[in-house]
Amino acid sequence: MATSIHLADTLKEKGLTHRILLIEKGSSIGSHILSGAVIKADVFKSLLPDVEFSDIPLNSIVTSDKTVLLSENGSFTLPVHVPYMNNSGNYTASLSHICRYLAKIAEEKGVEIYTGFSVSEILYADGKVIGAKTIDTGIDHNGNKLENFQPGSRIEAKLTIFAEGTRGSLAKQLIKKYDLEKDKNCQVYSLGVKELWSVPEGNIKPGEVYHTMGYPLNLKEFGGGFVYGLKDNKVAVGLVVGLDYEDPTFDAHDAFQAWKTNPFISKFLKGGKMVEYGAKTLPEGGFYSIPKLYTDNALIVGDSAGLLAMPALKGVHLAITSGMMAAKTAAMALSKNDFSESMLSQYESLINDSIIYKELYPVRNFRQSFSKGLILGAMHFGTQLITGGAGFFGRLEAHPDSETTKTLSEFKGKPFKERFKGKLEFDKVLTFDKATDVFHSGVAHDEKQVPHVRINNPESFNTINIKQYGAMEQFFCSSEVYELHTDKNGHQELRIHFENCMHCKTCDIKSPGDGITWSVPNGGNGPDFQNM
Ligand SMILES: Cc1cc2nc3c(=O)[nH]c(=O)nc-3n(C[C@H](O)[C@H](O)[C@H](O)COP(=O)(O)OP(=O)(O)OC[C@H]3O[C@@H](n4cnc5c(N)ncnc54)[C@H](O)[C@@H]3O)c2cc1C
């Protein structure tokens, strides 16, 4: 959205006219948007110079900001901020609301917005990107055309900008085709699960912000919780868990439910009602995991490019900044009618001169340091703070999240269900099973379509994923897409209920072996987030 707005503005300044098309798979703008969020909102002053800052639908300025260490039933508020976690001057917000507001502005500036269109294919000619195609619809489970078959639209463009958010399904193909990850670390991710609650007056004030460390995660697991106070007695609560965990039975949704039972958290929710649920992954590899961001006729922005500052849990202002830099580059390319890689390389220079580099370079080894657990990670991070990010060992490698899980027999820790014994009987007042939560995301998919999640190799899936890892998909999925079915002869298979899918992309990231590929379903399918 930021890319299109800034491109419309820049083209106008240069006296140029070009069509700008923005294509969104959600049924409406914002319906697939989920964030925390506490936002570094100054970025809107550069994006929307003509708009009164107070008109932007931010929720509340942060009035109090604390980091709290949790045990199962206890809590300890840290006397100081953890580095990079100071939120003074930032705003709590619903990113869905902001995107809807930005969409109006973009349309006023002439951007053509097409919602409910899933882009499923990159178009190429002579080995170069020439646009994209939306998904064919009216196809049954097996790929047969039905009466209502509609071929997707081919959209040819001088420049295609990939802004698909985390683990973009097309950006992934683009990165692979042009080897854009060459000499870079692989991307690594967290999964964030979130609920929005309506609570009695007095439970929490708008602008009160808490981040938690510790329970329900152990010293080997990376992540933490958040509690953000919003106007009108709403509160956003969530748990973000690094997907490099080892336990094949780990379940982030259920861990989030256990987290809410800690008295420090449950007091904010007491007497309230959960109104919305959702989940999404976040790219957290940082600076060394940023792929090359351009190729002939194409640029990558935002989370698809891995531009997220994990120590601060912030990506919105960086996504907006990258969108603006991409727009500047696009305007230059349009004015010269040159979309070659060498022309578009200016995008990288602009990024390196922006807050993106300033925020990500000093913490370039942050996430990798925690791959060996919190204690070593914290020590290592300490050395990075005094060496400008280098630490003692220079660039640290990252490992794909699909490779960090132990098999059932290798895993020697306490399995998830034993760890949280007594915490997983959900009372549907404070804690919820997945089915109830999924119901609160408004998720819906057309029944007749090719399933958009696909087991890549059914044979190896059986021997590796089911036998060795115990079908961990059934646990890591935040929305009950995967069910392990055992027939009366003891034969096991994974059943896929794609209609529940929240588009969080965890399966595409965490599934071991040949894994699972997530692609887009029919346009307009998926969650229907209102206030996330
Ligand atoms: C739980 C959680 C908490 C977070 N908290 C914060 C926070 O407090 N502060 C902060 O600054 N950041 C936070 N972030 C990160 C922040 O939300 C992201 O960095 C930011 O939203 C990235 O913006 P984006 O435009 O790149 O991607 P997105 O916001 O994900 O938008 C991508 C859009 O592209 C659409 N799309 C994707 N693929 C296709 C396709 N093939 N065809 C058509 N449309 C497609 C999607 O439907 C979506 O609408 C959080 C993230 C999570 C998950």
Coordinates of C-alpha atoms and ligand atoms in Angstrom, one line a residue:
M1 CA 0.0 0.0 0.0
A2 CA 2.9 2.4 0.9
T3 CA 4.6 1.5 -2.4
S4 CA 1.6 2.4 -4.5
I5 CA 0.9 5.6 -2.6
H6 CA 4.4 6.9 -2.8
L7 CA 4.7 5.8 -6.4
A8 CA 1.5 7.7 -7.3
D9 CA 2.9 10.8 -5.5
T10 CA 6.4 10.6 -7.1
L11 CA 5.0 10.1 -10.6
K12 CA 2.7 13.1 -10.2
E13 CA 5.7 15.2 -9.1
K14 CA 7.6 14.1 -12.2
G15 CA 4.6 14.8 -14.4
L16 CA 4.4 11.1 -15.4
T17 CA 1.2 9.0 -15.8
H18 CA 1.2 5.3 -15.5
R19 CA -1.3 2.7 -14.2
I20 CA -0.5 1.3 -10.8
L21 CA -2.4 -1.9 -10.0
L22 CA -2.5 -3.4 -6.5
I23 CA -3.7 -6.9 -6.3
E24 CA -4.8 -8.4 -2.9
K25 CA -5.9 -12.0 -2.2
G26 CA -8.1 -10.9 0.8
S27 CA -11.8 -10.3 0.2
S28 CA -11.2 -6.7 1.3
I29 CA -8.1 -4.7 2.2
G30 CA -7.1 -5.6 5.8
S31 CA -8.9 -8.9 5.9
H32 CA -5.6 -10.8 5.7
I33 CA -3.6 -8.3 7.8
L34 CA -2.5 -9.3 11.3
S35 CA 0.1 -7.6 13.4
G36 CA 0.7 -6.8 17.1
A37 CA 0.9 -3.9 16.8
V38 CA 3.0 -1.2 18.4
I39 CA 4.1 0.9 15.5
K40 CA 6.9 3.4 15.0
A41 CA 4.5 5.8 13.5
D42 CA 6.8 8.7 12.4
V43 CA 7.1 6.9 9.1
F44 CA 3.6 8.0 8.2
K45 CA 4.8 11.6 8.3
S46 CA 7.1 10.8 5.3
L47 CA 4.5 8.6 3.5
L48 CA 1.6 11.0 3.9
P49 CA 3.1 14.5 4.1
D50 CA -0.2 16.1 3.2
V51 CA -2.3 14.3 5.9
E52 CA -2.9 15.5 9.4
F53 CA -1.0 13.0 11.6
S54 CA -4.1 12.8 13.9
D55 CA -6.2 11.6 11.0
I56 CA -4.2 8.4 10.8
P57 CA -6.2 5.6 12.6
L58 CA -3.5 4.8 15.1
N59 CA -5.0 3.6 18.4
S60 CA -3.2 5.2 21.3
I61 CA 0.2 6.6 22.1
V62 CA 2.2 4.2 24.4
T63 CA 1.7 5.5 27.9
S64 CA 3.5 2.7 29.8
D65 CA 5.9 0.1 28.5
K66 CA 7.2 -2.8 30.6
T67 CA 9.0 -6.1 30.1
V68 CA 7.9 -8.8 32.4
L69 CA 9.6 -12.1 33.2
L70 CA 7.0 -14.9 33.7
S71 CA 7.1 -18.3 35.5
E72 CA 4.1 -20.6 35.4
N73 CA 2.3 -18.6 38.1
G74 CA 4.6 -15.7 38.9
S75 CA 5.9 -12.6 37.3
F76 CA 8.7 -10.1 37.8
T77 CA 8.7 -6.7 36.1
L78 CA 12.2 -5.8 34.9
P79 CA 13.4 -2.5 36.2
V80 CA 14.9 -1.5 32.8
H81 CA 14.1 -1.9 29.2
V82 CA 15.6 -4.8 27.3
P83 CA 17.7 -3.3 24.5
Y84 CA 15.6 -2.2 21.4
M85 CA 12.4 -2.7 23.3
N86 CA 11.8 0.9 24.3
N87 CA 8.4 1.9 22.9
S88 CA 8.3 5.5 24.0
G89 CA 6.7 7.7 21.3
N90 CA 5.2 4.6 19.5
Y91 CA 1.5 3.9 19.0
T92 CA -0.6 0.8 19.5
A93 CA -2.8 0.1 16.5
S94 CA -4.7 -2.4 14.4
L95 CA -2.8 -2.8 11.2
S96 CA -6.0 -3.9 9.4
H97 CA -7.5 -0.5 10.2
I98 CA -4.4 1.3 9.0
C99 CA -4.4 -0.6 5.7
R100 CA -8.0 0.2 5.1
Y101 CA -7.3 3.9 5.6
L102 CA -4.3 3.7 3.3
A103 CA -6.4 2.0 0.6
K104 CA -8.8 5.0 0.5
I105 CA -5.8 7.4 0.1
A106 CA -4.3 5.2 -2.6
E107 CA -7.5 5.1 -4.5
E108 CA -7.9 8.8 -4.3
K109 CA -4.4 9.1 -5.9
G110 CA -5.5 6.8 -8.8
V111 CA -4.2 3.5 -7.7
E112 CA -6.4 0.6 -9.0
I113 CA -7.0 -1.8 -6.1
Y114 CA -8.3 -5.3 -6.9
T115 CA -9.3 -7.2 -3.8
G116 CA -10.2 -10.9 -3.8
F117 CA -7.7 -11.8 -6.5
S118 CA -5.0 -14.3 -5.6
V119 CA -1.9 -14.0 -7.6
S120 CA -0.7 -17.6 -8.3
E121 CA 1.9 -17.3 -11.0
I122 CA 4.8 -15.1 -12.1
L123 CA 4.8 -14.5 -15.8
Y124 CA 8.1 -14.7 -17.6
A125 CA 9.4 -14.0 -21.1
D126 CA 13.0 -14.5 -22.2
G127 CA 13.9 -15.5 -18.7
K128 CA 12.7 -12.2 -17.2
V129 CA 9.6 -11.3 -15.1
I130 CA 6.9 -9.7 -17.2
G131 CA 4.0 -9.7 -14.8
A132 CA 1.8 -12.0 -12.9
K133 CA -1.3 -14.1 -13.3
T134 CA -4.3 -14.6 -10.9
I135 CA -5.5 -18.0 -10.1
D136 CA -7.8 -20.0 -12.3
T137 CA -11.1 -20.6 -10.5
G138 CA -14.0 -23.1 -11.0
I139 CA -11.8 -26.2 -10.7
D140 CA -12.5 -29.2 -8.6
H141 CA -10.3 -31.0 -6.0
N142 CA -8.6 -33.0 -8.8
G143 CA -8.0 -30.1 -11.1
N144 CA -11.0 -30.8 -13.4
K145 CA -12.7 -27.7 -14.9
L146 CA -16.2 -27.1 -13.7
E147 CA -19.1 -25.2 -15.4
N148 CA -18.1 -22.0 -13.6
F149 CA -14.4 -22.2 -14.8
Q150 CA -12.8 -18.8 -15.1
P151 CA -9.2 -18.5 -16.3
G152 CA -7.1 -16.2 -14.2
S153 CA -6.1 -12.7 -15.5
R154 CA -2.7 -12.2 -17.0
I155 CA -1.3 -8.9 -15.9
E156 CA 1.7 -7.8 -17.9
A157 CA 3.7 -5.0 -16.3
K158 CA 6.9 -3.1 -16.9
L159 CA 7.7 -3.6 -13.2
T160 CA 6.2 -6.1 -10.7
I161 CA 6.7 -5.4 -7.0
F162 CA 6.3 -8.4 -4.7
A163 CA 4.7 -7.3 -1.4
E164 CA 3.2 -10.5 -0.2
G165 CA 4.3 -10.3 3.4
T166 CA 5.9 -13.2 5.3
R167 CA 7.0 -16.2 3.2
G168 CA 5.5 -14.8 0.0
S169 CA 4.5 -17.8 -2.1
L170 CA 5.6 -16.0 -5.3
A171 CA 8.6 -14.2 -3.8
K172 CA 9.8 -17.6 -2.7
Q173 CA 9.7 -18.8 -6.3
L174 CA 11.4 -15.6 -7.5
I175 CA 14.2 -15.9 -4.9
K176 CA 14.8 -19.5 -6.0
K177 CA 14.7 -18.9 -9.8
Y178 CA 17.2 -16.0 -9.7
D179 CA 19.2 -17.4 -6.8
L180 CA 18.6 -14.2 -4.8
E181 CA 19.7 -15.9 -1.6
K182 CA 23.2 -16.6 -2.9
D183 CA 25.8 -15.8 -0.2
K184 CA 23.0 -14.9 2.2
N185 CA 21.7 -16.7 5.3
C186 CA 18.5 -18.6 4.8
Q187 CA 15.4 -16.9 6.2
V188 CA 14.1 -18.1 9.6
Y189 CA 10.7 -17.4 11.2
S190 CA 8.6 -17.1 14.2
L191 CA 4.9 -17.9 14.5
G192 CA 2.7 -15.3 16.2
V193 CA -0.7 -16.3 17.5
K194 CA -3.0 -13.5 18.6
E195 CA -6.4 -12.8 20.2
L196 CA -8.3 -9.6 20.5
W197 CA -10.4 -9.2 23.6
S198 CA -13.1 -6.9 24.8
V199 CA -12.6 -6.4 28.5
P200 CA -14.3 -4.6 31.4
E201 CA -13.4 -1.0 32.0
G202 CA -10.3 -0.7 34.2
N203 CA -8.6 -4.0 33.2
I204 CA -6.0 -2.1 31.1
K205 CA -5.6 1.5 29.8
P206 CA -5.2 2.4 26.1
G207 CA -1.4 2.6 25.4
E208 CA -0.3 0.3 28.2
V209 CA 2.2 -2.1 26.6
Y210 CA 3.8 -5.3 28.1
H211 CA 6.2 -7.7 26.6
T212 CA 6.8 -11.0 28.4
M213 CA 9.7 -13.4 28.5
G214 CA 9.9 -16.9 30.0
Y215 CA 6.7 -19.0 30.5
P216 CA 5.4 -20.8 28.6
L217 CA 8.7 -21.1 26.7
N218 CA 11.7 -22.9 28.1
L219 CA 15.3 -21.8 27.9
K220 CA 15.8 -23.5 24.6
E221 CA 12.8 -21.8 22.9
F222 CA 12.9 -18.3 21.5
G223 CA 10.0 -15.9 21.8
G224 CA 7.7 -14.1 24.1
G225 CA 4.3 -12.6 24.7
F226 CA 2.7 -9.2 24.2
V227 CA -0.2 -7.3 25.8
Y228 CA -1.2 -4.1 24.1
G229 CA -4.0 -1.9 25.6
L230 CA -6.3 -0.3 23.0
K231 CA -9.2 2.2 23.1
D232 CA -12.8 1.1 23.9
N233 CA -11.6 -1.5 26.4
K234 CA -10.0 -3.7 23.9
V235 CA -6.7 -5.5 24.4
A236 CA -4.5 -7.4 22.0
V237 CA -2.7 -10.4 23.4
G238 CA -0.3 -12.7 21.6
L239 CA 2.6 -15.1 21.8
V240 CA 5.4 -15.2 19.3
V241 CA 7.5 -18.4 19.1
G242 CA 10.7 -19.0 17.1
L243 CA 10.1 -21.8 14.7
D244 CA 13.5 -23.3 15.4
Y245 CA 12.2 -25.3 18.3
E246 CA 13.1 -28.9 18.7
D247 CA 10.0 -30.7 20.1
P248 CA 8.0 -32.2 17.3
T249 CA 4.9 -32.1 19.5
F250 CA 5.2 -28.3 20.2
D251 CA 2.0 -26.4 19.7
A252 CA 2.2 -22.6 19.6
H253 CA -1.6 -22.1 19.8
D254 CA -1.8 -24.3 22.9
A255 CA 1.3 -22.7 24.5
F256 CA -0.4 -19.3 24.0
Q257 CA -3.5 -20.6 25.9
A258 CA -1.3 -21.8 28.7
W259 CA 0.4 -18.3 28.8
K260 CA -2.9 -16.7 29.3
T261 CA -3.4 -18.6 32.6
N262 CA -0.5 -16.9 34.2
P263 CA -2.2 -14.5 36.7
F264 CA -0.2 -11.5 35.4
I265 CA -1.9 -12.1 32.0
S266 CA -5.3 -13.4 33.0
K267 CA -6.0 -10.3 35.1
F268 CA -6.1 -8.2 32.0
L269 CA -8.7 -10.6 30.4
K270 CA -10.8 -11.2 33.5
G271 CA -14.5 -10.8 32.8
G272 CA -13.8 -10.1 29.1
K273 CA -14.7 -11.8 25.9
M274 CA -12.4 -13.0 23.1
V275 CA -13.6 -11.3 19.9
E276 CA -11.0 -12.2 17.2
Y277 CA -8.3 -14.8 16.6
G278 CA -5.5 -15.1 14.1
A279 CA -2.0 -16.3 13.4
K280 CA 0.8 -15.3 11.1
T281 CA 4.5 -16.0 10.8
L282 CA 7.2 -13.3 10.9
P283 CA 10.6 -13.4 9.1
E284 CA 13.2 -12.8 11.8
G285 CA 16.6 -13.7 10.2
G286 CA 17.5 -10.1 10.0
F287 CA 20.2 -8.4 7.9
Y288 CA 22.1 -11.5 6.8
S289 CA 18.9 -13.2 5.6
I290 CA 17.8 -10.3 3.3
P291 CA 17.9 -11.7 -0.2
K292 CA 19.0 -9.6 -3.2
L293 CA 16.0 -7.4 -3.5
Y294 CA 15.8 -6.9 -7.3
T295 CA 16.1 -8.6 -10.6
D296 CA 15.2 -7.5 -14.1
N297 CA 11.6 -6.0 -14.0
A298 CA 11.0 -6.9 -10.3
L299 CA 11.5 -5.7 -6.7
I300 CA 10.7 -7.3 -3.3
V301 CA 9.5 -5.2 -0.3
G302 CA 8.5 -5.6 3.3
D303 CA 8.2 -9.0 5.0
S304 CA 8.7 -10.8 1.7
A305 CA 12.1 -9.3 1.7
G306 CA 12.7 -10.2 5.4
L307 CA 12.8 -6.5 6.5
L308 CA 11.8 -7.0 10.1
A309 CA 13.7 -5.8 13.2
M310 CA 13.2 -8.8 15.5
P311 CA 14.8 -7.4 18.7
A312 CA 12.1 -4.8 18.7
L313 CA 9.4 -7.0 17.1
K314 CA 8.8 -4.3 14.5
G315 CA 8.3 -4.6 10.7
V316 CA 5.6 -2.1 9.8
H317 CA 7.7 1.0 9.6
L318 CA 10.4 -1.0 7.7
A319 CA 7.8 -2.4 5.2
I320 CA 6.5 1.1 4.6
T321 CA 10.1 2.5 4.2
S322 CA 11.0 -0.3 1.8
G323 CA 7.8 0.4 -0.1
M324 CA 8.7 4.1 -0.4
M325 CA 12.3 3.2 -1.6
A326 CA 10.8 0.8 -4.2
A327 CA 8.4 3.5 -5.3
K328 CA 11.3 6.0 -5.8
T329 CA 13.2 3.3 -7.8
A330 CA 10.1 2.5 -9.8
A331 CA 9.6 6.2 -10.7
M332 CA 13.2 6.5 -11.8
A333 CA 12.9 3.4 -13.9
L334 CA 9.7 4.6 -15.5
S335 CA 11.1 8.0 -16.3
K336 CA 14.0 6.3 -18.1
N337 CA 11.9 3.4 -19.4
D338 CA 14.7 1.1 -18.1
F339 CA 13.7 -1.8 -15.8
S340 CA 17.0 -3.6 -16.0
E341 CA 18.7 -5.1 -13.0
S342 CA 21.4 -2.4 -13.0
M343 CA 18.8 0.3 -13.0
L344 CA 16.8 -1.3 -10.2
S345 CA 20.0 -1.9 -8.1
Q346 CA 19.4 1.7 -6.9
Y347 CA 16.7 0.2 -4.7
E348 CA 19.4 -1.5 -2.6
S349 CA 21.4 1.7 -2.4
L350 CA 18.3 3.5 -1.1
I351 CA 17.6 0.8 1.4
N352 CA 21.3 1.0 2.6
D353 CA 20.9 4.7 3.1
S354 CA 17.7 4.4 5.1
I355 CA 16.6 3.4 8.6
I356 CA 16.3 -0.2 7.4
Y357 CA 20.1 -0.5 7.3
K358 CA 20.5 1.6 10.4
E359 CA 18.1 -0.6 12.4
L360 CA 19.1 -4.0 11.0
Y361 CA 22.9 -3.9 10.6
P362 CA 23.7 -3.3 14.3
V363 CA 21.6 -6.4 15.3
R364 CA 22.7 -8.5 12.3
N365 CA 23.7 -11.5 14.5
F366 CA 20.8 -11.2 17.0
R367 CA 18.5 -14.0 16.1
Q368 CA 21.2 -16.5 15.2
S369 CA 22.8 -16.1 18.6
F370 CA 19.7 -17.4 20.2
S371 CA 19.7 -20.6 18.2
K372 CA 21.6 -22.4 21.0
G373 CA 19.2 -21.3 23.7
L374 CA 18.5 -18.2 25.7
I375 CA 21.4 -18.2 28.1
L376 CA 24.1 -18.5 25.5
G377 CA 22.1 -16.2 23.2
A378 CA 21.8 -13.5 25.9
M379 CA 25.6 -13.6 26.5
H380 CA 26.3 -13.5 22.9
F381 CA 23.9 -10.7 22.3
G382 CA 25.7 -8.8 25.1
T383 CA 29.0 -9.1 23.2
Q384 CA 27.2 -7.8 20.1
L385 CA 25.9 -4.7 21.9
I386 CA 29.5 -3.7 22.8
T387 CA 31.0 -4.6 19.4
G388 CA 28.5 -2.9 17.1
G389 CA 26.8 -6.2 16.3
A390 CA 29.8 -8.2 15.3
G391 CA 30.1 -10.2 18.5
F392 CA 33.2 -12.4 18.9
F393 CA 32.6 -14.6 15.9
G394 CA 31.5 -12.2 13.1
R395 CA 28.7 -13.4 10.8
L396 CA 26.7 -16.2 12.3
E397 CA 24.9 -18.7 10.1
A398 CA 21.2 -19.5 10.2
H399 CA 19.6 -22.9 9.7
P400 CA 16.2 -23.6 8.1
D401 CA 13.4 -24.1 10.6
S402 CA 12.4 -27.3 8.9
E403 CA 15.7 -28.8 9.9
T404 CA 15.8 -27.9 13.6
T405 CA 13.1 -30.3 14.9
K406 CA 14.2 -33.5 16.5
T407 CA 12.4 -36.8 15.6
L408 CA 10.3 -38.3 18.2
S409 CA 13.1 -40.7 19.2
E410 CA 15.8 -38.0 19.1
F411 CA 13.9 -35.6 21.3
K412 CA 14.9 -36.0 24.9
G413 CA 13.0 -33.2 26.5
K414 CA 9.7 -33.3 28.2
P415 CA 7.0 -33.6 25.4
F416 CA 4.7 -30.6 25.1
K417 CA 1.6 -32.3 26.5
E418 CA 3.4 -33.4 29.6
R419 CA 5.0 -30.0 30.1
F420 CA 1.5 -28.4 30.1
K421 CA -0.4 -31.1 31.8
G422 CA -3.6 -29.6 33.4
K423 CA -3.3 -26.4 31.2
L424 CA -4.7 -27.8 28.0
E425 CA -8.3 -28.4 29.1
F426 CA -9.7 -25.2 27.6
D427 CA -12.5 -23.6 29.6
K428 CA -13.8 -21.5 26.7
V429 CA -13.8 -18.5 29.0
L430 CA -10.1 -17.7 29.3
T431 CA -8.7 -20.4 27.1
F432 CA -9.9 -21.9 23.8
D433 CA -9.4 -24.9 21.7
K434 CA -8.3 -24.4 18.1
A435 CA -11.7 -24.9 16.5
T436 CA -13.2 -22.2 18.7
D437 CA -10.4 -19.8 18.0
V438 CA -10.5 -20.5 14.2
F439 CA -14.2 -19.7 14.3
H440 CA -13.3 -16.3 15.5
S441 CA -11.1 -15.6 12.5
G442 CA -13.9 -15.6 10.0
V443 CA -12.0 -18.0 7.9
A444 CA -13.7 -19.5 4.8
H445 CA -12.6 -21.2 1.6
D446 CA -14.5 -22.4 -1.4
E447 CA -15.1 -26.1 -1.1
K448 CA -14.4 -26.8 -4.8
Q449 CA -10.9 -25.9 -5.6
V450 CA -7.5 -27.6 -5.7
P451 CA -6.2 -27.7 -2.1
H452 CA -3.8 -24.9 -1.7
V453 CA -1.6 -26.8 0.7
R454 CA 0.2 -29.7 -0.9
I455 CA 2.3 -32.5 0.5
N456 CA 5.4 -32.4 -1.8
N457 CA 6.2 -36.1 -1.7
P458 CA 3.5 -38.4 -0.3
E459 CA 5.8 -41.4 0.0
S460 CA 8.6 -39.7 2.0
F461 CA 5.9 -37.9 4.0
N462 CA 4.7 -41.2 5.3
T463 CA 8.1 -42.5 6.3
I464 CA 9.6 -39.2 7.5
N465 CA 6.9 -36.8 8.6
I466 CA 4.4 -39.3 10.0
K467 CA 6.6 -42.1 11.3
Q468 CA 9.6 -40.2 12.5
Y469 CA 8.1 -36.8 13.5
G470 CA 4.6 -38.0 14.6
A471 CA 2.9 -35.8 12.0
M472 CA 4.0 -32.6 13.7
E473 CA 1.9 -30.6 11.2
Q474 CA -1.2 -31.5 13.4
F475 CA 0.5 -29.6 16.3
F476 CA 2.3 -26.7 14.7
C477 CA -0.7 -25.6 12.6
S478 CA -2.5 -22.7 14.2
S479 CA -5.8 -23.5 12.6
E480 CA -6.4 -27.3 12.6
V481 CA -5.7 -27.8 8.9
Y482 CA -3.9 -31.1 9.5
E483 CA -5.4 -34.2 11.2
L484 CA -3.6 -37.5 11.6
H485 CA -6.1 -40.2 10.7
T486 CA -5.5 -43.8 11.7
D487 CA -7.8 -46.5 10.1
K488 CA -8.8 -49.7 11.6
N489 CA -5.8 -51.5 10.2
G490 CA -3.5 -49.0 11.8
H491 CA -2.6 -47.3 8.6
Q492 CA -2.0 -43.6 9.2
E493 CA -2.4 -40.7 6.8
L494 CA -2.5 -36.9 7.2
R495 CA -5.9 -35.4 6.3
I496 CA -5.9 -31.8 5.1
H497 CA -8.7 -29.5 6.0
F498 CA -7.5 -26.6 3.9
E499 CA -10.8 -24.7 4.5
N500 CA -9.5 -23.8 8.1
C501 CA -6.3 -22.2 6.8
M502 CA -5.3 -18.9 8.3
H503 CA -2.6 -18.2 5.7
C504 CA 0.1 -18.2 8.4
K505 CA 2.5 -20.3 6.2
T506 CA 4.0 -22.3 9.1
C507 CA 3.5 -25.5 7.2
D508 CA 5.6 -24.2 4.3
I509 CA 8.3 -23.3 6.7
K510 CA 8.4 -25.9 9.5
S511 CA 7.3 -29.2 7.9
P512 CA 10.4 -31.5 7.8
G513 CA 11.7 -33.6 5.0
D514 CA 10.3 -32.7 1.6
G515 CA 7.6 -30.9 3.5
I516 CA 4.5 -29.0 2.4
T517 CA 4.1 -26.2 -0.2
W518 CA 1.6 -23.4 0.6
S519 CA 0.2 -21.6 -2.4
V520 CA -2.7 -19.2 -2.7
P521 CA -6.3 -20.5 -2.7
N522 CA -9.1 -18.9 -4.7
G523 CA -9.2 -15.1 -4.3
G524 CA -11.2 -13.8 -1.3
N525 CA -10.7 -17.1 0.6
G526 CA -8.9 -17.2 3.9
P527 CA -9.4 -15.3 7.2
D528 CA -11.6 -12.2 7.5
F529 CA -9.7 -10.2 10.0
Q530 CA -11.5 -7.0 11.1
N531 CA -9.4 -5.5 13.8
M532 CA -6.1 -7.4 13.8
Ligands
LIG1 C1 2.0 -11.6 15.7 C2 2.7 -10.4 15.0 C3 3.0 -9.3 15.8 C4 3.6 -8.2 15.2 N1 3.9 -7.1 15.9 C5 4.4 -6.0 15.3 C6 4.4 -4.8 16.0 O1 4.0 -4.7 17.1 N2 5.0 -3.7 15.3 C7 5.5 -3.8 14.0 O2 6.0 -2.8 13.5 N3 5.4 -5.0 13.4 C8 4.9 -6.1 13.9 N4 4.8 -7.3 13.2 C9 5.3 -7.3 11.9 C10 4.5 -6.6 10.9 O3 3.1 -7.0 11.0 C11 5.0 -6.9 9.4 O4 6.3 -6.7 9.4 C12 4.2 -6.1 8.4 O5 2.9 -6.4 8.4 C13 4.8 -6.5 7.0 O6 4.1 -5.8 6.0 P1 4.0 -6.3 4.5 O7 3.2 -5.3 3.8 O8 5.3 -6.7 4.1 O9 3.2 -7.7 4.6 P2 1.7 -7.9 5.1 O10 1.3 -7.0 6.1 O11 1.6 -9.4 5.5 O12 0.8 -7.7 3.8 C14 0.9 -8.6 2.7 C15 -0.4 -8.6 1.9 O13 -0.2 -9.3 0.7 C16 -1.3 -10.1 0.4 N5 -0.8 -11.2 -0.4 C17 0.2 -12.1 -0.1 N6 0.4 -13.0 -1.1 C18 -0.5 -12.6 -2.1 C19 -0.7 -13.1 -3.4 N7 0.0 -14.1 -3.9 N8 -1.7 -12.6 -4.2 C20 -2.4 -11.5 -3.7 N9 -2.2 -11.0 -2.4 C21 -1.2 -11.5 -1.7 C22 -1.7 -10.6 1.8 O14 -3.0 -11.1 1.8 C23 -1.5 -9.3 2.6 O15 -2.7 -8.5 2.6 C24 4.1 -8.3 13.8 C25 3.8 -9.5 13.1 C26 3.1 -10.5 13.7 C27 2.8 -11.7 12.8

